[in-house]
C-alpha cells in the first residue's frame, strides 16, 4: 500500500513538471509572437518611400512615391503641407508615381503619405531647371538649362555671337551683356541677338570694244539685304566721242552679297569707221640696248604730232647721256602714218670728271613712303661733304622725328656713284615698327587688277615679296610676263609701298612675247599688244596706264581710276592752227623738271628785295621823326 502511494506521488510530481514545462513553453511562444508582431508593425512603415528631385519648372516641386512591397497597396493617401495636393492612389508592387506640387511662388513644401496608419514625410528639393534661350530674328536658335537653387539663384552666360540656321550667311551679335545672375524663382532667361549688318561693297563693270580696248567703266552696289544687279546700256558713247553697241549674248548680271566683289566685262562694237580712232606712238631712248626712258603720245585723226627729243639725259644716279650724232632731234608724225615706235640712240657723255656736282637728300615718311621734303648739297672737286640730318622736321601742323637707326649725318666723297640719299622719319610720338606693302597682280590682256594682297614689313627684318607663276580668276588662268623676278627682298627702310606683277590671259597668245622692261631711270615699262596701252611703274610702285582716252592710275586702294588733269598728251605740247601738236621732250621727266614744274626763284628774290626796301624806308622815317622831336626839345 505504501508502495502504491509512493508511485502515485511520483506520478503527481511528474505531471506537475510537465505542466510547468508546458506553461513555460507557452509563455515563450507568446513572447515570440509578440516580438514578431512588433517587427511586422515596423516593416509596414517601410512599405512607402518618398524621394524628391530637381523640378522642371520654377513653380513646382517634384516628389516620387514608391511601393516598396510585393503587394498591392490600396488607399495610399498623399498630400502637401501647403494643401495644394490631396489624393488617394493604389500602387502596384514596385510602382513609382511622380507627384508635382504647384507652389505658385519661390518657396518650398513637404509631401506626406499615409498607408495603413503609417505616415512618411519628405521636404522638397528647392531647385529647378531654368531654361536659357538664345533668340535671333524672334526665333529661339539655341537653348539649354541651368539649375536655379534656393539661396544661391543661378548664373548663366551666352556666346557673344551666334549663327542662325535659318540665315547661315549672317552674323548675329548679342544685345547687352553675355552674363546674367538671377534670383531663385526666376522662370527663365533670354539672351537676344541682332544681326550684324555688313557694309555694302562695289562690283566693277568694264566696257571694252571689239578689240579689247577699254572704252568706259561703271559699277554697282551690292548690299547684304538685296544683293546687287546691273543692266548694261545697249548703246554707249565713250569718252572719245564714238558710239558703241552692246554685242549679242550679253545682258543683266546679278549677284548675292556672299559672292564678294566681282569684275564684269561687257563687249561693244564700234558703230563708226574704226580707222578714225586715236592711237599711240612711242618714243624710246636707249643706250647700248639699255632703255633709258620711253614716252607715248596720242595721235588723233587729222592731227600731226611733233616731238623734240632732248639733247642730253641724266639718270637719277647722275650719269649723263647725249643724243648720238645723226639721231633725230625732232620727230613729226601724222595720223595717216599709223601706230609706230621711234627709237633714239644715246651714248654716255664723257666730260671732264673734275667738275663739282650736287647730291640730294630726301626726307621720307617711313609709314607711307612719301617724300616730306628734300634738300641738296654741292660737292666740290676732290672733297668730302658732310651733311647734318635734321633731328625733326615740320610738315604743316605735323612734326616728324628722325626714325630709330637713321644716321645723324651723311658723308659723301667726291666721285661716289650714289647721288640720292633717303632718310626716314616718323610722326612725333608714333614710332613705326611695321607697315603694309601692297602686292598687286595686274592683267594686261583686259587692263585690270586681278587681285591684291599685303605683306607686313617689320623693323629689323627684310620682307619677302613674291608672286606665283600663274593666277586664277574665276575660270580663267593668267601667266606671269617675262622680265620679272618672282621674289624680291624689301628693306624696311625703303620708300616703296607697292609691287606690281604683270600677267596675261593664257589664251592671249598675242602677248606671249611681251616683256616687262626696266628703264635706267628706275621706271618699269610694259607695252601690251593689241589694246593701245602703255603701262609704267615708277620706283615707288605707282602705276600709270596710258590709253588713247587719257591716263589711268592706281589709287591707294589699288583701284584703277582716271588720272585728273590729263588733257595734255604725254610729254606736254601746244596745238597750233595747222592741227599740229608740238611736244618739247626736253620738258618731260627725262632727267629734268616736269612740264608742270614752275620756277619761283625770281619771285622769291624780287619779293625779298622789296621787303628789305620797305623795312629800310620805315626805319628812315622813324629816325627822322625822332630827330625833329629832339631838336624841338632842345
Coordinates of C-alpha atoms in Angstrom, one line a residue:
X1 CA 0.0 0.0 0.0
X2 CA 2.8 2.3 0.9
X3 CA 4.4 1.3 -2.4
X4 CA 1.3 2.3 -4.4
X5 CA 1.1 5.6 -2.6
X6 CA 4.7 6.3 -3.4
X7 CA 4.2 5.6 -7.1
X8 CA 1.2 7.8 -7.1
X9 CA 3.2 10.5 -5.6
X10 CA 5.9 10.2 -8.2
X11 CA 3.3 10.3 -11.0
X12 CA 1.9 13.5 -9.5
X13 CA 5.3 15.1 -9.4
X14 CA 6.0 14.1 -13.0
X15 CA 2.6 15.6 -14.0
X16 CA 3.4 18.8 -12.2
X17 CA 6.8 19.1 -14.0
X18 CA 5.1 18.6 -17.4
X19 CA 2.5 21.3 -16.5
X20 CA 5.3 23.6 -15.5
X21 CA 7.3 22.8 -18.7
X22 CA 4.2 23.3 -20.8
X23 CA 3.4 26.7 -19.2
X24 CA 7.0 27.9 -19.7
X25 CA 6.8 26.8 -23.4
X26 CA 3.5 28.7 -23.8
X27 CA 5.0 31.8 -22.2
X28 CA 8.0 31.6 -24.5
X29 CA 5.8 31.1 -27.6
X30 CA 3.6 34.1 -26.6
X31 CA 6.6 36.4 -26.2
X32 CA 8.0 35.3 -29.5
X33 CA 4.7 36.0 -31.2
X34 CA 4.6 39.5 -29.7
X35 CA 8.2 40.1 -30.9
X36 CA 7.3 39.1 -34.5
X37 CA 4.2 41.1 -34.4
X38 CA 6.2 44.2 -33.5
X39 CA 8.7 43.5 -36.3
X40 CA 5.9 43.2 -38.8
X41 CA 4.5 46.5 -37.5
X42 CA 7.9 48.2 -38.1
X43 CA 8.2 46.7 -41.6
X44 CA 4.8 48.1 -42.5
X45 CA 6.2 51.7 -42.1
X46 CA 8.7 50.9 -45.0
X47 CA 6.0 50.0 -47.5
X48 CA 6.1 53.5 -48.9
X49 CA 9.2 55.5 -49.8
X50 CA 9.2 59.2 -50.7
X51 CA 12.0 60.9 -52.6
X52 CA 12.5 64.3 -54.2
X53 CA 14.4 65.7 -57.2
X54 CA 15.2 68.9 -59.1
X55 CA 11.9 70.1 -60.7
X56 CA 11.3 71.1 -64.3
X57 CA 9.7 74.4 -63.5
X58 CA 10.2 77.3 -61.1
X59 CA 6.6 77.0 -59.7
X60 CA 6.6 73.2 -59.0
X61 CA 8.3 70.8 -56.6
X62 CA 8.8 67.2 -57.7
X63 CA 8.4 64.1 -55.5
X64 CA 8.4 60.3 -56.2
X65 CA 6.2 57.9 -54.2
X66 CA 7.3 54.3 -54.4
X67 CA 5.6 51.0 -53.3
X68 CA 8.4 49.0 -51.7
X69 CA 6.4 45.8 -51.2
X70 CA 5.4 43.0 -53.5
X71 CA 1.8 43.6 -52.7
X72 CA -0.8 46.0 -54.0
X73 CA -1.2 48.9 -51.6
X74 CA -4.6 50.5 -51.7
X75 CA -5.8 53.8 -50.3
X76 CA -2.4 55.3 -50.2
X77 CA -3.0 59.0 -49.4
X78 CA -0.5 61.7 -50.1
X79 CA -0.8 65.5 -49.7
X80 CA 1.5 68.5 -49.4
X81 CA 1.8 70.8 -46.4
X82 CA 0.6 73.8 -48.5
X83 CA -2.7 72.0 -49.2
X84 CA -2.3 72.0 -53.0
X85 CA -2.4 68.3 -53.4
X86 CA -4.6 65.7 -51.5
X87 CA -5.0 62.5 -53.4
X88 CA -5.6 58.8 -52.7
X89 CA -3.9 56.2 -55.0
X90 CA -3.5 52.5 -55.5
X91 CA 0.1 51.4 -56.0
X92 CA 1.1 48.2 -57.7
X93 CA 4.0 46.3 -56.4
X94 CA 7.2 48.2 -57.0
X95 CA 5.3 51.1 -58.7
X96 CA 6.6 54.7 -58.5
X97 CA 4.4 57.7 -59.2
X98 CA 5.6 61.3 -59.8
X99 CA 3.9 64.0 -57.8
X100 CA 4.4 67.6 -59.0
X101 CA 3.3 70.1 -56.4
X102 CA 2.5 73.6 -57.6
X103 CA 3.9 76.1 -55.1
X104 CA 2.9 79.2 -57.0
X105 CA 6.0 81.2 -55.9
X106 CA 9.6 80.8 -54.9
X107 CA 9.0 78.7 -51.8
X108 CA 9.3 75.1 -50.6
X109 CA 6.9 72.5 -49.4
X110 CA 6.7 68.9 -47.9
X111 CA 4.9 65.8 -49.1
X112 CA 3.2 63.4 -46.6
X113 CA 1.9 59.8 -47.3
X114 CA -0.4 57.7 -45.1
X115 CA -0.6 54.0 -45.7
X116 CA -2.1 51.6 -43.1
X117 CA -1.9 54.3 -40.5
X118 CA 1.9 54.7 -41.2
X119 CA 3.0 58.3 -42.1
X120 CA 6.0 59.4 -44.2
X121 CA 7.2 63.0 -44.6
X122 CA 9.7 64.4 -47.2
X123 CA 10.8 68.0 -47.6
X124 CA 11.1 69.3 -51.2
X125 CA 14.3 69.8 -53.1
X126 CA 14.1 73.6 -53.7
X127 CA 15.8 73.6 -57.1
X128 CA 14.6 73.6 -60.6
X129 CA 15.9 73.5 -64.2
X130 CA 15.7 77.1 -65.6
X131 CA 15.5 77.4 -69.4
X132 CA 18.1 79.7 -71.1
X133 CA 17.2 80.7 -74.7
X134 CA 19.3 82.4 -77.4
X135 CA 17.0 84.3 -79.6
X136 CA 17.7 85.8 -83.1
X137 CA 15.1 87.2 -85.5
X138 CA 12.4 86.4 -82.8
X139 CA 13.3 82.7 -83.1
X140 CA 15.0 80.5 -80.5
X141 CA 18.0 79.3 -82.3
X142 CA 19.8 77.6 -79.3
X143 CA 18.8 76.8 -75.8
X144 CA 19.9 75.0 -72.6
X145 CA 19.1 74.8 -68.9
X146 CA 20.9 75.7 -65.7
X147 CA 19.9 74.7 -62.1
X148 CA 18.4 77.5 -60.0
X149 CA 18.7 76.8 -56.3
X150 CA 17.1 78.3 -53.3
X151 CA 19.6 80.7 -51.5
X152 CA 22.1 81.0 -54.4
X153 CA 20.0 81.5 -57.5
X154 CA 21.7 80.8 -60.9
X155 CA 24.2 82.3 -63.2
X156 CA 24.2 81.8 -67.0
X157 CA 26.4 83.0 -69.9
X158 CA 26.0 83.1 -73.6
X159 CA 28.3 83.4 -76.6
X160 CA 28.8 86.9 -77.9
X161 CA 28.0 85.8 -81.5
X162 CA 25.9 83.1 -82.9
X163 CA 24.6 81.8 -86.3
X164 CA 21.0 81.4 -87.3
X165 CA 20.3 78.1 -89.1
X166 CA 17.6 80.0 -91.0
X167 CA 20.1 82.6 -92.2
X168 CA 23.5 80.9 -92.1
X169 CA 25.3 83.6 -94.1
X170 CA 24.5 86.2 -91.5
X171 CA 26.3 87.0 -88.3
X172 CA 24.4 87.8 -85.1
X173 CA 25.8 89.8 -82.1
X174 CA 24.4 89.7 -78.6
X175 CA 22.4 92.7 -77.2
X176 CA 24.0 93.8 -74.0
X177 CA 25.9 91.6 -71.6
X178 CA 26.5 87.9 -72.2
X179 CA 26.3 87.1 -68.5
X180 CA 23.4 87.2 -66.1
X181 CA 22.9 86.4 -62.4
X182 CA 19.3 85.8 -61.4
X183 CA 17.5 85.0 -58.1
X184 CA 15.6 81.9 -57.1
X185 CA 12.1 81.9 -58.6
X186 CA 13.1 83.4 -62.0
X187 CA 11.1 81.5 -64.6
X188 CA 13.6 81.7 -67.5
X189 CA 16.4 83.8 -69.0
X190 CA 16.6 85.0 -72.6
X191 CA 19.6 86.4 -74.5
X192 CA 18.7 88.3 -77.6
X193 CA 20.8 88.8 -80.7
X194 CA 20.7 91.3 -83.5
X195 CA 22.0 90.7 -87.0
X196 CA 25.3 92.5 -87.8
X197 CA 24.7 94.5 -90.9
X198 CA 27.7 94.1 -93.2
X199 CA 28.8 97.1 -95.2
X200 CA 27.8 97.3 -98.8
X201 CA 30.6 96.9 -101.4
X202 CA 31.1 97.7 -105.1
X203 CA 31.4 95.4 -108.0
X204 CA 33.1 96.9 -111.1
X205 CA 32.0 97.0 -114.7
X206 CA 34.3 97.5 -117.6
X207 CA 33.3 98.3 -121.2
X208 CA 35.6 97.2 -123.9
X209 CA 35.4 97.4 -127.7
X210 CA 35.7 94.6 -130.2
X211 CA 39.5 94.6 -129.8
X212 CA 39.5 94.5 -126.0
X213 CA 40.4 98.2 -125.6
X214 CA 38.8 99.9 -122.6
X215 CA 36.1 102.4 -123.5
X216 CA 34.4 103.0 -120.2
X217 CA 33.8 101.9 -116.7
X218 CA 30.8 101.6 -114.3
X219 CA 30.0 100.0 -111.0
X220 CA 27.1 98.9 -108.9
X221 CA 26.5 98.5 -105.2
X222 CA 25.9 95.1 -103.5
X223 CA 24.1 95.0 -100.2
X224 CA 23.6 92.2 -97.8
X225 CA 19.9 92.5 -97.8
X226 CA 19.3 92.7 -101.6
X227 CA 22.5 91.7 -103.3
X228 CA 23.1 93.7 -106.5
X229 CA 22.4 93.8 -110.2
X230 CA 23.5 95.7 -113.2
X231 CA 22.0 96.1 -116.7
X232 CA 24.4 97.3 -119.4
X233 CA 23.3 100.0 -121.8
X234 CA 22.6 98.8 -125.3
X235 CA 24.4 101.8 -126.8
X236 CA 27.1 103.9 -125.1
X237 CA 29.1 107.0 -126.2
X238 CA 32.7 106.7 -125.0
X239 CA 34.9 109.5 -123.8
X240 CA 36.4 109.6 -127.3
X241 CA 33.0 110.7 -128.7
X242 CA 32.4 107.4 -130.6
X243 CA 29.3 105.3 -130.4
X244 CA 29.4 101.6 -129.4
X245 CA 26.6 99.0 -129.5
X246 CA 26.4 96.1 -127.0
X247 CA 27.3 92.8 -128.7
X248 CA 24.8 90.0 -128.7
X249 CA 24.5 87.4 -125.9
X250 CA 25.1 89.8 -123.1
X251 CA 22.5 91.0 -120.6
X252 CA 21.9 91.9 -117.0
X253 CA 24.1 90.4 -114.2
X254 CA 23.2 89.9 -110.6
X255 CA 24.9 88.5 -107.5
X256 CA 24.4 87.9 -103.8
X257 CA 26.3 89.6 -101.1
X258 CA 28.3 86.4 -100.3
X259 CA 29.6 86.3 -103.9
X260 CA 32.1 89.0 -103.0
X261 CA 33.2 91.9 -105.2
X262 CA 33.4 91.0 -108.8
X263 CA 34.6 92.4 -112.1
X264 CA 32.2 92.2 -115.1
X265 CA 33.2 93.0 -118.7
X266 CA 30.8 93.9 -121.5
X267 CA 31.9 94.0 -125.1
X268 CA 30.7 96.6 -127.5
X269 CA 31.1 97.0 -131.3
X270 CA 32.3 100.4 -132.7
X271 CA 29.5 102.0 -134.7
X272 CA 31.7 104.1 -136.9
X273 CA 34.8 104.0 -139.0
X274 CA 37.4 102.3 -136.8
X275 CA 40.2 103.8 -138.8
X276 CA 39.4 107.2 -137.3
X277 CA 40.2 106.0 -133.8
X278 CA 43.2 107.7 -132.0
X279 CA 46.3 105.6 -131.4
X280 CA 49.7 105.8 -129.8
X281 CA 53.2 106.4 -131.0
X282 CA 56.1 105.6 -128.7
X283 CA 59.5 107.3 -128.5
X284 CA 62.1 105.2 -126.8
X285 CA 65.5 106.5 -125.6
X286 CA 68.2 103.8 -125.5
X287 CA 71.9 103.4 -125.0
X288 CA 73.7 100.2 -125.9
X289 CA 70.4 98.3 -125.7
X290 CA 69.5 99.7 -122.3
X291 CA 66.2 101.6 -122.2
X292 CA 66.8 104.9 -120.6
X293 CA 63.2 106.1 -120.9
X294 CA 60.1 105.9 -123.1
X295 CA 57.2 108.3 -123.7
X296 CA 54.0 107.7 -125.6
X297 CA 51.9 110.3 -127.5
X298 CA 48.3 110.2 -128.6
X299 CA 47.7 110.8 -132.3
X300 CA 44.1 111.8 -133.3
X301 CA 42.5 111.9 -136.7
X302 CA 43.6 114.9 -138.8
X303 CA 46.4 115.8 -136.4
X304 CA 50.2 115.7 -136.6
X305 CA 52.4 115.2 -133.5
X306 CA 55.9 116.8 -133.4
X307 CA 58.3 115.6 -130.7
X308 CA 61.5 117.4 -129.9
X309 CA 64.0 114.9 -128.4
X310 CA 66.3 116.0 -125.6
X311 CA 69.9 116.6 -126.5
X312 CA 71.1 115.1 -123.1
X313 CA 69.6 112.9 -120.5
X314 CA 70.8 112.5 -116.9
X315 CA 69.8 109.4 -114.9
X316 CA 68.8 109.7 -111.2
X317 CA 72.3 108.4 -110.3
X318 CA 73.9 111.4 -112.1
X319 CA 75.1 109.6 -115.3
X320 CA 74.7 111.9 -118.3
X321 CA 73.9 110.7 -121.8
X322 CA 73.9 112.7 -125.0
X323 CA 72.0 112.1 -128.2
X324 CA 74.2 110.4 -130.8
X325 CA 75.2 112.2 -133.9
X326 CA 72.7 111.6 -136.7
X327 CA 69.8 110.8 -134.4
X328 CA 66.6 112.8 -135.0
X329 CA 66.4 116.0 -132.9
X330 CA 62.7 116.1 -133.7
X331 CA 60.0 113.7 -134.9
X332 CA 56.9 114.6 -137.0
X333 CA 54.2 112.0 -137.1
X334 CA 50.9 112.5 -139.0
X335 CA 47.7 110.4 -138.3
X336 CA 47.8 108.6 -141.6
X337 CA 51.2 107.1 -140.7
X338 CA 49.6 104.7 -138.2
X339 CA 51.0 103.3 -135.0
X340 CA 54.7 103.4 -134.8
X341 CA 57.6 103.2 -132.3
X342 CA 60.6 105.6 -132.7
X343 CA 64.0 104.7 -131.1
X344 CA 66.5 107.4 -130.4
X345 CA 70.1 106.3 -129.6
X346 CA 72.1 107.9 -126.8
X347 CA 75.7 107.5 -125.6
X348 CA 77.4 108.3 -122.3
X349 CA 78.5 111.9 -122.3
X350 CA 82.2 111.9 -121.5
X351 CA 83.1 115.2 -119.8
X352 CA 85.8 116.5 -117.5
X353 CA 85.3 114.4 -114.4
X354 CA 86.8 117.1 -112.3
X355 CA 83.6 119.1 -112.1
X356 CA 81.6 119.8 -109.0
X357 CA 78.1 118.4 -108.7
X358 CA 75.2 118.2 -106.3
X359 CA 73.7 115.4 -104.2
X360 CA 70.1 115.2 -103.0
X361 CA 68.8 114.1 -99.6
X362 CA 65.1 113.1 -99.4
X363 CA 63.3 113.2 -96.0
X364 CA 60.8 110.3 -96.3
X365 CA 57.8 109.4 -94.1
X366 CA 58.6 105.8 -93.0
X367 CA 55.0 104.8 -92.7
X368 CA 53.7 105.9 -96.1
X369 CA 56.9 106.2 -98.1
X370 CA 56.0 109.8 -99.1
X371 CA 58.8 112.3 -99.5
X372 CA 58.1 115.0 -97.0
X373 CA 60.8 117.4 -98.2
X374 CA 64.3 117.4 -99.9
X375 CA 67.5 119.4 -99.8
X376 CA 70.7 119.3 -101.8
X377 CA 74.4 119.9 -101.2
X378 CA 77.2 120.8 -103.5
X379 CA 80.2 118.5 -103.7
X380 CA 83.5 120.3 -104.6
X381 CA 86.2 118.5 -106.7
X382 CA 88.2 116.0 -104.6
X383 CA 86.3 117.0 -101.4
X384 CA 84.2 115.1 -99.0
X385 CA 81.0 116.8 -97.9
X386 CA 79.2 116.0 -94.6
X387 CA 75.5 116.9 -94.3
X388 CA 73.9 117.0 -90.9
X389 CA 70.5 115.4 -90.8
X390 CA 67.7 117.3 -89.0
X391 CA 66.5 115.5 -85.9
X392 CA 63.0 116.8 -86.5
X393 CA 61.1 118.5 -89.3
X394 CA 57.7 120.1 -89.8
X395 CA 55.2 119.3 -92.5
X396 CA 52.2 121.7 -92.0
X397 CA 51.0 121.1 -88.4
X398 CA 52.7 117.7 -88.2
X399 CA 56.1 117.2 -86.6
X400 CA 58.3 114.4 -87.7
X401 CA 61.3 113.0 -85.8
X402 CA 64.2 111.0 -87.2
X403 CA 63.4 107.3 -87.2
X404 CA 65.5 105.0 -85.0
X405 CA 68.5 103.6 -86.7
X406 CA 68.8 106.5 -89.1
X407 CA 72.1 108.5 -89.4
X408 CA 72.5 111.9 -87.9
X409 CA 74.8 112.9 -90.8
X410 CA 75.6 111.8 -94.4
X411 CA 79.2 111.8 -95.7
X412 CA 79.7 111.8 -99.4
X413 CA 83.1 111.6 -101.1
X414 CA 83.6 113.3 -104.5
X415 CA 83.2 110.8 -107.3
X416 CA 80.9 108.4 -105.3
X417 CA 78.3 106.8 -107.5
X418 CA 75.3 107.4 -105.2
X419 CA 73.9 110.9 -105.7
X420 CA 70.5 110.5 -104.0
X421 CA 70.0 109.6 -100.3
X422 CA 66.8 108.8 -98.4
X423 CA 66.5 109.5 -94.7
X424 CA 63.4 108.2 -92.9
X425 CA 61.2 110.0 -90.3
X426 CA 58.2 109.1 -88.2
X427 CA 55.4 111.3 -86.8
X428 CA 56.4 112.5 -83.4
X429 CA 55.3 110.1 -80.7
X430 CA 54.4 107.4 -83.3
X431 CA 57.3 105.0 -83.7
X432 CA 56.8 102.8 -86.7
X433 CA 57.6 99.1 -86.1
X434 CA 55.8 97.8 -89.2
X435 CA 53.8 98.8 -92.2
X436 CA 52.0 97.2 -95.1
X437 CA 53.4 96.7 -98.6
X438 CA 50.8 96.1 -101.3
X439 CA 51.4 93.3 -103.9
X440 CA 49.2 93.7 -107.0
X441 CA 48.5 91.2 -109.8
X442 CA 47.7 93.1 -113.0
X443 CA 46.1 91.7 -116.1
X444 CA 47.5 93.4 -119.3
X445 CA 45.0 91.5 -121.5
X446 CA 42.0 93.3 -120.1
X447 CA 43.8 96.2 -118.4
X448 CA 42.5 95.5 -114.9
X449 CA 43.6 94.5 -111.4
X450 CA 43.2 90.7 -110.9
X451 CA 43.7 90.9 -107.1
X452 CA 45.9 92.4 -104.4
X453 CA 47.3 91.5 -101.0
X454 CA 49.6 93.0 -98.4
X455 CA 52.9 91.9 -96.9
X456 CA 53.9 93.1 -93.5
X457 CA 57.3 94.9 -93.4
X458 CA 58.8 94.8 -89.9
X459 CA 61.6 96.7 -88.2
X460 CA 64.9 94.9 -88.3
X461 CA 63.7 92.4 -91.0
X462 CA 63.6 92.1 -94.7
X463 CA 60.1 91.4 -96.1
X464 CA 60.0 88.8 -98.9
X465 CA 57.8 89.9 -101.8
X466 CA 56.8 87.1 -104.0
X467 CA 54.2 86.2 -106.7
X468 CA 53.1 82.9 -108.3
X469 CA 53.8 81.9 -111.9
X470 CA 50.1 81.7 -112.6
X471 CA 47.0 83.3 -111.1
X472 CA 43.4 82.0 -111.2
X473 CA 40.4 84.4 -111.5
X474 CA 37.1 82.5 -111.9
X475 CA 37.5 80.0 -114.7
X476 CA 40.4 82.0 -116.3
X477 CA 44.1 81.4 -115.8
X478 CA 46.8 84.1 -116.1
X479 CA 50.5 83.6 -116.5
X480 CA 53.3 86.0 -115.4
X481 CA 55.1 88.0 -118.1
X482 CA 58.8 87.6 -118.7
X483 CA 61.3 90.1 -117.3
X484 CA 60.0 89.9 -113.7
X485 CA 61.6 88.5 -110.6
X486 CA 59.2 86.2 -108.7
X487 CA 60.8 87.1 -105.4
X488 CA 62.2 90.4 -104.2
X489 CA 63.6 91.4 -100.8
X490 CA 62.0 94.6 -99.4
X491 CA 64.1 96.6 -97.0
X492 CA 62.3 98.1 -94.0
X493 CA 63.9 101.5 -94.8
X494 CA 62.5 101.8 -98.3
X495 CA 60.2 104.4 -99.8
X496 CA 58.4 101.7 -101.9
X497 CA 55.0 100.7 -100.8
X498 CA 53.7 98.7 -103.7
X499 CA 55.0 96.0 -106.0
X500 CA 53.1 95.2 -109.3
X501 CA 53.3 91.9 -111.1
X502 CA 52.1 91.8 -114.7
X503 CA 50.1 88.8 -116.1
X504 CA 48.3 87.9 -119.3
X505 CA 45.4 85.6 -120.1
X506 CA 46.9 82.3 -121.2
X507 CA 44.6 82.5 -124.2
X508 CA 46.1 85.9 -125.1
X509 CA 48.8 84.5 -127.5
X510 CA 49.4 88.0 -128.9
X511 CA 51.2 88.9 -125.7
X512 CA 53.3 85.7 -125.3
X513 CA 56.4 87.7 -126.2
X514 CA 55.6 90.8 -124.2
X515 CA 58.3 91.6 -121.7
X516 CA 58.4 93.8 -118.6
X517 CA 61.3 96.2 -119.3
X518 CA 63.2 98.1 -116.6
X519 CA 64.4 101.6 -117.5
X520 CA 67.6 103.3 -116.5
X521 CA 65.6 106.0 -114.8
X522 CA 64.1 103.4 -112.4
X523 CA 60.8 103.0 -114.1
X524 CA 59.4 99.8 -115.5
X525 CA 57.5 99.7 -118.7
X526 CA 55.1 97.2 -120.3
X527 CA 53.7 97.7 -123.8
X528 CA 50.9 95.1 -124.4
X529 CA 50.0 94.1 -127.9
X530 CA 46.5 94.8 -129.2
X531 CA 45.0 97.2 -126.6
X532 CA 46.6 100.5 -127.2
X533 CA 48.0 100.9 -123.7
X534 CA 51.5 101.6 -122.2
X535 CA 52.0 100.7 -118.5
X536 CA 54.7 102.4 -116.5
X537 CA 55.6 101.7 -112.9
X538 CA 57.8 104.2 -111.1
X539 CA 60.4 103.3 -108.3
X540 CA 57.7 103.8 -105.6
X541 CA 55.4 101.3 -107.2
X542 CA 52.9 103.9 -108.7
X543 CA 51.3 102.6 -111.9
X544 CA 50.3 104.8 -114.8
X545 CA 48.3 103.3 -117.7
X546 CA 48.4 105.4 -120.8
X547 CA 45.4 105.0 -123.1
X548 CA 44.2 107.0 -126.1
X549 CA 41.4 108.3 -123.9
X550 CA 43.7 109.5 -121.2
X551 CA 45.8 108.1 -118.4
X552 CA 44.6 105.8 -115.6
X553 CA 46.4 105.3 -112.3
X554 CA 46.1 103.0 -109.3
X555 CA 44.7 104.7 -106.3
X556 CA 45.6 103.9 -102.6
X557 CA 43.1 101.1 -102.6
X558 CA 44.6 99.6 -105.8
X559 CA 41.7 100.5 -107.9
X560 CA 42.3 101.7 -111.5
X561 CA 40.9 105.3 -111.8
X562 CA 41.1 108.1 -114.3
X563 CA 44.0 110.4 -113.8
X564 CA 43.0 114.0 -113.2
X565 CA 44.1 116.9 -115.5
X566 CA 45.2 114.6 -118.2
X567 CA 44.1 116.6 -121.3
X568 CA 47.6 117.3 -122.5
X569 CA 49.4 114.5 -124.4
X570 CA 52.3 112.7 -122.6
X571 CA 55.3 115.0 -122.9
X572 CA 53.4 118.2 -123.0
X573 CA 52.7 120.1 -126.1
X574 CA 50.9 123.0 -127.8
X575 CA 48.4 122.8 -130.7
X576 CA 48.8 125.4 -133.4
X577 CA 46.3 126.5 -136.1
X578 CA 47.7 123.9 -138.5
X579 CA 46.5 121.0 -136.4
X580 CA 50.0 120.2 -135.2
X581 CA 50.8 119.3 -131.6
X582 CA 54.4 120.3 -130.7
X583 CA 56.0 118.4 -127.9
X584 CA 59.3 119.5 -126.5
X585 CA 60.6 116.4 -124.8
X586 CA 63.2 118.5 -123.0
X587 CA 60.4 119.4 -120.7
X588 CA 59.4 115.9 -119.9
X589 CA 60.7 113.8 -117.0
X590 CA 63.7 112.6 -119.0
X591 CA 66.1 113.7 -116.3
X592 CA 64.8 117.3 -115.9
X593 CA 61.9 119.1 -114.4
X594 CA 58.4 118.0 -115.4
X595 CA 56.2 120.2 -117.6
X596 CA 54.2 121.2 -114.6
X597 CA 57.1 122.4 -112.5
X598 CA 57.3 126.2 -112.0
X599 CA 60.5 128.1 -111.0
X600 CA 59.6 130.7 -108.5
X601 CA 63.2 131.8 -107.8
X602 CA 62.7 135.2 -109.4
X603 CA 59.6 135.8 -107.4
X604 CA 61.3 134.9 -104.2
X605 CA 64.4 137.2 -104.9
X606 CA 62.2 140.1 -106.0
X607 CA 59.9 139.7 -103.0
X608 CA 62.8 139.6 -100.7
X609 CA 64.4 142.8 -102.1
X610 CA 61.0 144.6 -101.9
X611 CA 60.7 143.6 -98.2
X612 CA 64.2 144.9 -97.4
X613 CA 63.5 148.2 -99.1
X614 CA 60.2 148.7 -97.2
X615 CA 61.9 148.0 -93.9
X616 CA 64.7 150.5 -94.7
X617 CA 62.2 153.2 -95.7
X618 CA 60.3 152.7 -92.4
X619 CA 63.5 152.9 -90.4
X620 CA 64.4 156.1 -92.1
X621 CA 61.1 157.8 -91.5
X622 CA 61.0 156.8 -87.8
X623 CA 64.6 158.1 -87.3
X624 CA 63.8 161.5 -89.0
X625 CA 60.7 161.9 -86.8
X626 CA 62.8 161.3 -83.6
X627 CA 65.4 163.8 -84.7
X628 CA 62.7 166.5 -85.1
X629 CA 61.4 165.8 -81.6
X630 CA 64.9 166.1 -80.1
X631 CA 65.6 169.5 -81.8
X632 CA 62.2 170.9 -80.6
X633 CA 63.0 169.8 -77.0
X634 CA 66.4 171.5 -77.3

